[in-house]
Coordinates of C-alpha atoms and ligand atoms in Angstrom, one line a residue:
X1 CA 11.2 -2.1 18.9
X2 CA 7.5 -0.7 18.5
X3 CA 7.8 3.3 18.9
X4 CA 5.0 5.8 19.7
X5 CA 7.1 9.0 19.5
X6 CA 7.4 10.3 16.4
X7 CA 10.7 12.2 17.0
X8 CA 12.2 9.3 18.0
X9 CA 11.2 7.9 14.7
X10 CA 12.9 11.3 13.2
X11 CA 15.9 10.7 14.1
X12 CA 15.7 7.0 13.1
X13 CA 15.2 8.1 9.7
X14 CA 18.2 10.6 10.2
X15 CA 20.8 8.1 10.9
X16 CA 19.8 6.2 8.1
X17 CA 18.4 3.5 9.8
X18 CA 14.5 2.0 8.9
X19 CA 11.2 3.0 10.5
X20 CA 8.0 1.5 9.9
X21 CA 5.5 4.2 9.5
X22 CA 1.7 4.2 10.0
X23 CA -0.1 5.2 7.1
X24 CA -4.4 5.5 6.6
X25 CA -3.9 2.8 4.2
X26 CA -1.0 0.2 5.4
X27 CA 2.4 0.7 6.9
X28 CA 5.4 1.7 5.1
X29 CA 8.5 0.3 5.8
X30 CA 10.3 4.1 6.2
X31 CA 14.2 4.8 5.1
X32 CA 15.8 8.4 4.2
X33 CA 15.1 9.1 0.9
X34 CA 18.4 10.4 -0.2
X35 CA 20.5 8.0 1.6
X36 CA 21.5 5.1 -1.0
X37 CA 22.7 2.6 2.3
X38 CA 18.6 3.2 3.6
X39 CA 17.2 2.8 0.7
X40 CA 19.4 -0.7 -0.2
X41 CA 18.5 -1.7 3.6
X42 CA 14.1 -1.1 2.2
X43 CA 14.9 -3.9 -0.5
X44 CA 17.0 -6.5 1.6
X45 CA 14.8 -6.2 4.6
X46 CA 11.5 -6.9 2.7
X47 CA 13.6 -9.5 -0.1
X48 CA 12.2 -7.7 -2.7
X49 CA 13.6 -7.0 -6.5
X50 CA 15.8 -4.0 -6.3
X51 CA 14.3 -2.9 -10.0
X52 CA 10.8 -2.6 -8.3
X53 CA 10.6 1.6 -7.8
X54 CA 9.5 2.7 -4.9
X55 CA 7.1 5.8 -3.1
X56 CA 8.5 8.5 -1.8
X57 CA 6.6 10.0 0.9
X58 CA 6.0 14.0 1.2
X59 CA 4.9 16.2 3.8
X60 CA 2.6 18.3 1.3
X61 CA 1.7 19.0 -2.1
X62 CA 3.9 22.5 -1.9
X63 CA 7.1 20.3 -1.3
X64 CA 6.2 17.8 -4.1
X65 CA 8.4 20.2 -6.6
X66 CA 11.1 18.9 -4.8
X67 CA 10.8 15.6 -6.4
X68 CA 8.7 16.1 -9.8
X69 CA 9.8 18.3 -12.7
X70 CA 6.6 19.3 -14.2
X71 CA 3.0 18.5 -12.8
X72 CA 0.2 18.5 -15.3
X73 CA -2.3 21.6 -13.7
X74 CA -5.4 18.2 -13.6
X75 CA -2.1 16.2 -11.2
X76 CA -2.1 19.1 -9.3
X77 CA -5.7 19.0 -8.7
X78 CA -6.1 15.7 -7.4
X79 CA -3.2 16.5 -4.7
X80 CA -5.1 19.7 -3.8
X81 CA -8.2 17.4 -3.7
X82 CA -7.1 14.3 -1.7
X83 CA -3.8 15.0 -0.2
X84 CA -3.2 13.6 2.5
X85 CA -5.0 10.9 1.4
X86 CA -4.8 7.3 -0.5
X87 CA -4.0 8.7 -3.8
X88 CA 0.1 8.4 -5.5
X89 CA 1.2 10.3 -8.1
X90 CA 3.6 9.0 -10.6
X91 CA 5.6 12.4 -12.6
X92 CA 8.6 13.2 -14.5
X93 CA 11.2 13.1 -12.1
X94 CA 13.9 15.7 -10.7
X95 CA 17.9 14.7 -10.3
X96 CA 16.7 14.2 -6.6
X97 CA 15.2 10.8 -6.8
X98 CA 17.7 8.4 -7.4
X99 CA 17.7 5.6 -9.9
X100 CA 17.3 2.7 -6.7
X101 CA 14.1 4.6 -5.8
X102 CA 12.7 4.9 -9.4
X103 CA 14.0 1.6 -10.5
X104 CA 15.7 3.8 -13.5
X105 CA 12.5 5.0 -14.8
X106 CA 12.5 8.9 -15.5
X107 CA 9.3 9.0 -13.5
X108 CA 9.5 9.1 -9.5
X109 CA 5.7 8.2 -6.9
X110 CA 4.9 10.7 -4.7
X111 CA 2.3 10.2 -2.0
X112 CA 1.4 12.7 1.1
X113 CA 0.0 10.2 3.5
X114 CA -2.9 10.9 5.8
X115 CA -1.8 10.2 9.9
X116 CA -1.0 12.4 12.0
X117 CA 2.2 11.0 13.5
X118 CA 3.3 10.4 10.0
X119 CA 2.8 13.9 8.7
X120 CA 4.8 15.1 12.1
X121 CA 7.8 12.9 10.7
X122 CA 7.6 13.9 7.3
X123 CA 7.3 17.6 8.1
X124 CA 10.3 17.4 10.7
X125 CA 12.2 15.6 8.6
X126 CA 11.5 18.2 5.3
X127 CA 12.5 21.3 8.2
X128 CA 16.0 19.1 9.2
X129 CA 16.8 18.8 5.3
X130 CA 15.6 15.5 4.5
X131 CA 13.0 16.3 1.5
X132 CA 11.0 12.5 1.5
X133 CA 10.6 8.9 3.0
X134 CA 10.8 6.3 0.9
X135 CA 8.2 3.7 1.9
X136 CA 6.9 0.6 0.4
X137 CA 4.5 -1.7 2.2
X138 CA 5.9 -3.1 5.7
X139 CA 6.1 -6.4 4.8
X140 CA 8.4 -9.3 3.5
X141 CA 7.8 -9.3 -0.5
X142 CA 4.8 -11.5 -2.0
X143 CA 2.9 -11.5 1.4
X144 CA -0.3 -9.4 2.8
X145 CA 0.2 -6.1 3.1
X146 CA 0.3 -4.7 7.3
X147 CA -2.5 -2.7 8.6
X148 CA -1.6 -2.9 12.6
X149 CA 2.3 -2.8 14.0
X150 CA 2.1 -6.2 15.1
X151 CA 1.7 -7.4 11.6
X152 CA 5.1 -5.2 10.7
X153 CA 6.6 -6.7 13.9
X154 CA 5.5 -10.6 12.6
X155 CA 6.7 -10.0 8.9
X156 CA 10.2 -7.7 9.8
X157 CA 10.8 -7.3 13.3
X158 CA 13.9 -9.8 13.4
X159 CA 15.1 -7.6 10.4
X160 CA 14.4 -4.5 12.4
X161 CA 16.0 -6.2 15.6
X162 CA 19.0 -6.5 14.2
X163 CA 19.4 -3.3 12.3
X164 CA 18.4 -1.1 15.0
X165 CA 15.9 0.0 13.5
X166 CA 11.8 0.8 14.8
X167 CA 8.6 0.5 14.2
X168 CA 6.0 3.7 14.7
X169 CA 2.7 2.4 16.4
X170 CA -0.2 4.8 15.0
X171 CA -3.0 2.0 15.7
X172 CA -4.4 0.0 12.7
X173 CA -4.4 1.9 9.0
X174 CA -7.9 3.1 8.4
X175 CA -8.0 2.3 5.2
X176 CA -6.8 -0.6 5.0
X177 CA -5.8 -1.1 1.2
X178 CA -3.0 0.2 -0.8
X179 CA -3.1 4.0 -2.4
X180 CA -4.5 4.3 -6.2
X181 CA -2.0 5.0 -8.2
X182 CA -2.0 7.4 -11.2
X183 CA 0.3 8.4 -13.9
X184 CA 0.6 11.9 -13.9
X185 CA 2.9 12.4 -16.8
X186 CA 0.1 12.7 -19.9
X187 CA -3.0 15.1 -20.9
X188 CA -5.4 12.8 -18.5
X189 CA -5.2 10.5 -15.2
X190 CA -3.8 6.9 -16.2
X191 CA -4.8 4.6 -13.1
X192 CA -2.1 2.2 -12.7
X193 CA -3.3 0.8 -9.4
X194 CA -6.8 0.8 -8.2
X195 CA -7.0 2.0 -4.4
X196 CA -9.0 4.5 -1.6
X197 CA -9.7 7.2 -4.1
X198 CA -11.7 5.6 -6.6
X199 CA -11.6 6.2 -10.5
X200 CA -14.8 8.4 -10.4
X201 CA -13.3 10.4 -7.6
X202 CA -10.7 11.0 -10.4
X203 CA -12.8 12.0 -12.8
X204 CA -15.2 14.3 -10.7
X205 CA -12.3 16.1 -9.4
X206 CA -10.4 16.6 -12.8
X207 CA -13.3 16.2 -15.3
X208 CA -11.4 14.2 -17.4
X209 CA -11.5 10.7 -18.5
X210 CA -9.7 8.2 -16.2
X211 CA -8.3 5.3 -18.5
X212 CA -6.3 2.2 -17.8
X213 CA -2.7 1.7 -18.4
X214 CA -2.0 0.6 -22.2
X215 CA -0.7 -2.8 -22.0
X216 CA -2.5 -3.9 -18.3
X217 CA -0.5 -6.1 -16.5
X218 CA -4.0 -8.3 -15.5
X219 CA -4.0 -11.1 -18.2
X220 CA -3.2 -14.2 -15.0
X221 CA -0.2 -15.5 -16.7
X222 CA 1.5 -11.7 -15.8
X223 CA 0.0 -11.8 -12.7
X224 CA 2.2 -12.2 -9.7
X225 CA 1.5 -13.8 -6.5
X226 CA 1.0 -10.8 -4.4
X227 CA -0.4 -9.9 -1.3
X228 CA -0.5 -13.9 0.0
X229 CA -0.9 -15.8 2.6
X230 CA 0.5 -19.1 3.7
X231 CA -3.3 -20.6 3.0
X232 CA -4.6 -20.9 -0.4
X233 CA -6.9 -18.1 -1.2
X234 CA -10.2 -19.1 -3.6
X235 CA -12.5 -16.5 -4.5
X236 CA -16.3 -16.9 -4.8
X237 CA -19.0 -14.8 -6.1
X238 CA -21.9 -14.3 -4.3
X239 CA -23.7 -16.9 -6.1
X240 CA -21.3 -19.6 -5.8
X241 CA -21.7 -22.7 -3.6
X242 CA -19.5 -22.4 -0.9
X243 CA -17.1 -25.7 -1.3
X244 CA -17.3 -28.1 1.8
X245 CA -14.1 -28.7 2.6
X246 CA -12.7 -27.1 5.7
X247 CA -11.3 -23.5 6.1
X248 CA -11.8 -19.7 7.2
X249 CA -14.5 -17.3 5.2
X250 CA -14.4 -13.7 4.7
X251 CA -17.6 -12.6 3.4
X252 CA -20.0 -9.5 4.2
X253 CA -21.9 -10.6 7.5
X254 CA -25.1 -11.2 5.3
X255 CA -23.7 -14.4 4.1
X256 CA -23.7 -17.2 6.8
X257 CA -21.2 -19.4 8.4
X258 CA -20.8 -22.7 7.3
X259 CA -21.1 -25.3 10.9
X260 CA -17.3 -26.4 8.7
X261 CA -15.8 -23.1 8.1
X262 CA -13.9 -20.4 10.6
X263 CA -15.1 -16.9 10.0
X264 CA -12.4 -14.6 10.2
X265 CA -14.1 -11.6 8.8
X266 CA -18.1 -10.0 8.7
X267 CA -17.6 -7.0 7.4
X268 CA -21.2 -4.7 7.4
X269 CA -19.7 -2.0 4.2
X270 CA -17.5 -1.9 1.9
X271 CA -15.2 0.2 3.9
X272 CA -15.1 -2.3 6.8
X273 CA -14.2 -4.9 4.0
X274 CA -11.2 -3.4 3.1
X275 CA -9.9 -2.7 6.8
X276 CA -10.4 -5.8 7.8
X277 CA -9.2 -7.8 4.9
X278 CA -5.4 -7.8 5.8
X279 CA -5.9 -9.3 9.1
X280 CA -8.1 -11.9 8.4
X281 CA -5.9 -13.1 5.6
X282 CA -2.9 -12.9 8.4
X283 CA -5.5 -14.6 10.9
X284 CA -5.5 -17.6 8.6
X285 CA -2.0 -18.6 8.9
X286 CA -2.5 -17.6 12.3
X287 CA -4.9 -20.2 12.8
X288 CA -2.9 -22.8 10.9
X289 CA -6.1 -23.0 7.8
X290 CA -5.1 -24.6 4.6
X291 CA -7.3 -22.4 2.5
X292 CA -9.9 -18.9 2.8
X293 CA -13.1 -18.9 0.9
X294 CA -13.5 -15.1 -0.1
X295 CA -17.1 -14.0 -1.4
X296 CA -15.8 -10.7 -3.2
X297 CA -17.5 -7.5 -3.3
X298 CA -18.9 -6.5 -6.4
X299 CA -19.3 -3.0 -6.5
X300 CA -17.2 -0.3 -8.2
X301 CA -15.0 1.9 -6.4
X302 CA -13.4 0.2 -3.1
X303 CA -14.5 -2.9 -4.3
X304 CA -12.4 -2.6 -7.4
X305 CA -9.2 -2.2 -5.1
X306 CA -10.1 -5.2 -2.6
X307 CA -10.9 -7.4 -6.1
X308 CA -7.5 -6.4 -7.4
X309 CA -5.7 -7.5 -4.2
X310 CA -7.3 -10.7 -3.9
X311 CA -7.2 -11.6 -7.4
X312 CA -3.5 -12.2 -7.0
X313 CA -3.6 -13.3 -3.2
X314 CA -5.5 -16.4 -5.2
X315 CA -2.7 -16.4 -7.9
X316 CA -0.2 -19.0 -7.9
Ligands
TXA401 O1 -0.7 3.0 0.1 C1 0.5 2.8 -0.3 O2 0.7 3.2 -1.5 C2 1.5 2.2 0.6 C3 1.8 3.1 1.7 C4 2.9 2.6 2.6 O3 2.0 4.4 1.3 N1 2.7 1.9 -0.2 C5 2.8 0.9 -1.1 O4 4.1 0.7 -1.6 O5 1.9 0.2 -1.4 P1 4.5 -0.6 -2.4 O6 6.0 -0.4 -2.7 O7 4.1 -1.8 -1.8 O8 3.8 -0.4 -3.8 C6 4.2 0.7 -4.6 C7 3.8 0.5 -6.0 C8 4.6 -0.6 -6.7 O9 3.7 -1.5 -7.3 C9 5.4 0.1 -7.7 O10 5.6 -0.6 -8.8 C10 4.6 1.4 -7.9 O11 4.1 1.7 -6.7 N2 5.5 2.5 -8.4 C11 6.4 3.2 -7.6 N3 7.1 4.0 -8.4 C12 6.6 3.9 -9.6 C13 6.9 4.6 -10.9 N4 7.8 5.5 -11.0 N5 6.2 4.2 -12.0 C14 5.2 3.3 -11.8 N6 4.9 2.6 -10.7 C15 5.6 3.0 -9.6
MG402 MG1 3.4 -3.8 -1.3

């Protein structure tokens, strides 16, 4: 059932049943995080590994004591800086974040989203008792990522049929791509997942070098298919030839259409690129195409995210 009361959506969350939550970057598939039953309902509902940790969303950066231990004064910083907003924190964890929501790890993500109807939830939930949401993205495991409810609804809402539980319409994420994730356990930022707040962001607002994780999980062969359709995604540069076989095209609306190809996105900025990216890759399958030709962005920042995504939609 699509929702647009956000005290219904409370008390959802309350009886330990699963909301889908609108966040500015995609929708989280919402569950009491305290409540071992929610929490196992988040893995079976989306099919995904129950070793993969999930984020726990807090109403503010005040509350986030509640889950981490210590929080290097730079960790601090960036939530004073961007929260609410696209950016997760990763920190030594308190006895309140259970192994299923860290996947064991002594670590624990902590995220304060930025919607509205969200942060109502959160900080309704915090004043009834209930200290975080755990929320991974709204949809079955492997595939793209939701932006709108109707994508939540296509990917879970048999699940959330039969389970009573609801999904919280806040319009489409603004966003549009996943939050950057950073290690907040060291002397400096450690970016484990590029995302809306960009690396220089990170370092402008801690003046400290940003670096990448140790051993990065990008060399293909560890890649996993992630955020994929059903059609084949193949990624061009901007001087590549587009192929002539048949298919959709998301490209900035400088490059032209093909007479043979379906464009299902024109982005005019980079910020446009990443909100529309989710739907046209949806749109695809919608459309019954075997394969999207992407011409990537090449910038830094944004771009970086919406390259990471993409590289393993194409991987498989
Ligand atoms: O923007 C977002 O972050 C969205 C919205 C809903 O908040 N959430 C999201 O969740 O993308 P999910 O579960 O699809 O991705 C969370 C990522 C996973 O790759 C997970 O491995 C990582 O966060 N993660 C969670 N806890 C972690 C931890 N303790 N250490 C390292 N990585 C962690
Ligand atoms: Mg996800």
């Amino acid at each position: 059932m699509i929702v647009t009361d956000p005290l219904l959506a409370v008390d959802v969350i309350a009886d330990a049943r699963l909301c889908a939550i609108p966040t500015e970057t995609v929708y989280g598939l919402g569950a009491h995080a305290c409540n071992e039953k929610a929490i196992a309902a988040v893995f079976e509902a989306k099919g995904r590994p129950r070793n993969h940790p999930l984020i726990v969303h807090i109403p503010s950066l005040d509350s986030a004591t509640a889950w981490v231990s210590s929080l290097p004064e730079w960790a601090r910083e960036l939530g004073q800086r961007f929260w609410p907003g696209p950016v997760t924190l990763v920190g030594a964890r308190t006895s309140l974040a259970l192994d299923t929501v860290t996947g064991q790890q002594d670590t624990v993500a902590i995220r304060v989203p930025n919607h509205p109807l969200t942060l109502t939830v959160l900080e309704t939930l915090w004043a009834r008792g209930i200290p975080g949401v755990v929320a991974p993205s709204a949809n079955r495991f492997g595939h793209v990522s939701p932006t709108t409810a109707e994508h939540v609804q296509a990917d879970l809402g048999e699940y959330l049929h039969h389970h009573r539980g609801v999904i919280l319409d806040g319009g489409p994420s603004l966003i549009g791509v996943e939050s950057t994730i950073v290690l907040a356990t060291g002397q400096s930022p450690v970016v484990l997942r590029p995302g809306g707040v960009t690396r220089k962001m990170i370092a402008e607002a801690t003046g400290l070098n940003v670096t990448e994780p140790q051993n990065p999980p990008r060399v293909s062969g560890h890649l996993d298919s992630h955020y994929a359709p059903d059609a084949h995604v193949i990624l061009l540069n901007d001087s590549d030839e587009i192929p002539e076989s048949p298919g959709g095209l998301i490209a900035f609306r400088e490059v032209s259409t093909p007479a043979h190809l379906v464009r299902l996105a024109a982005p005019l900025t980079i910020e446009d690129y990443a909100a529309d990216l989710y739907s046209a890759l949806r749109q695809a399958d919608i459309d019954g195409l075997g394969s999207v030709y992407v011409v990537l962005p090449h910038e830094e920042g944004l771009a970086e995210a919406i390259r990471d995504r993409l590289g393993r939609a194409a991987f498989n």
